[in-house]
XYZ file of C-alpha atoms in Angstrom:
90
model
C -22.790 9.588 12.773
C -20.493 10.021 10.798
C -21.659 12.448 7.687
C -20.458 12.633 4.014
C -18.444 15.663 5.526
C -17.243 14.474 8.401
C -15.939 11.382 6.950
C -14.365 13.172 4.027
C -12.534 15.823 6.215
C -11.513 11.967 7.644
C -10.025 11.166 4.383
C -8.459 14.129 3.442
C -6.317 14.214 7.133
C -4.930 10.285 6.096
C -4.021 11.453 3.032
C -1.982 14.413 3.487
C -0.620 11.922 7.234
C 0.205 9.742 4.357
C 1.501 12.176 1.966
C 4.175 13.456 3.712
C 5.113 9.892 5.862
C 4.573 10.268 8.836
C 2.460 8.149 11.520
C -0.570 8.763 13.425
C 1.326 10.039 16.477
C 3.990 11.824 14.611
C 0.804 14.472 13.402
C -0.503 14.046 16.323
C 2.709 15.760 18.801
C 2.385 18.115 16.069
C -1.007 19.180 15.881
C -0.656 18.563 19.591
C -3.565 15.991 20.228
C -3.664 12.754 20.911
C -3.137 9.919 18.586
C -6.435 8.120 19.352
C -8.499 11.552 18.690
C -6.131 12.026 15.583
C -7.157 8.469 14.392
C -11.190 8.791 15.082
C -10.990 11.937 12.976
C -9.472 9.654 10.193
C -12.021 7.552 10.096
C -14.411 9.470 9.957
C -15.718 9.014 13.764
C -15.667 12.609 15.468
C -16.745 16.001 13.913
C -14.179 18.130 15.175
C -14.011 21.996 16.070
C -12.355 24.732 14.143
C -10.027 24.544 17.602
C -8.994 21.161 15.511
C -9.048 21.764 12.501
C -6.471 24.470 13.047
C -4.240 22.927 15.221
C -4.285 20.057 12.525
C -3.733 22.221 9.158
C -0.926 24.101 10.815
C 0.533 21.148 11.412
C 0.157 20.006 8.232
C 1.465 23.451 7.255
C -2.185 23.920 5.504
C -4.382 26.883 6.372
C -7.625 25.686 8.109
C -9.913 26.972 4.719
C -7.141 25.276 2.509
C -7.669 21.973 4.404
C -11.720 22.005 4.162
C -11.486 22.662 1.228
C -9.326 19.913 0.243
C -12.068 18.038 2.253
C -14.741 19.524 0.153
C -12.846 18.518 -3.341
C -12.868 14.537 -2.466
C -16.243 14.377 -2.263
C -16.761 15.750 -5.565
C -14.479 12.741 -6.641
C -16.281 10.726 -4.459
C -19.636 11.756 -5.692
C -18.513 11.884 -9.082
C -17.464 8.323 -9.159
C -20.821 7.102 -7.364
C -22.526 9.022 -10.705
C -20.055 7.427 -13.233
C -21.034 3.605 -11.798
C -24.648 4.289 -11.610
C -24.337 5.607 -15.166
C -22.275 1.842 -15.623
C -24.756 -0.140 -13.922
C -28.014 1.990 -15.714
């Protein structure tokens, strides 16, 4: 079920949380979400609503557009890495 965008969004949320030194419990409390749901988001197991994106962005002190843009950037970085590996493997 996970699409690349869902996976990249989860990676972005996890990286931002870890940069702040927060646990999943802390992010869940700040965003008004359940800790297990935050874990599912970070693992790319759920497609979140725009309301959830906004809650997470607010807790992480970003706007929703910034959080989504960061997720897109992760996707571009991973794609570039994949192309580099493919070129090396030849």
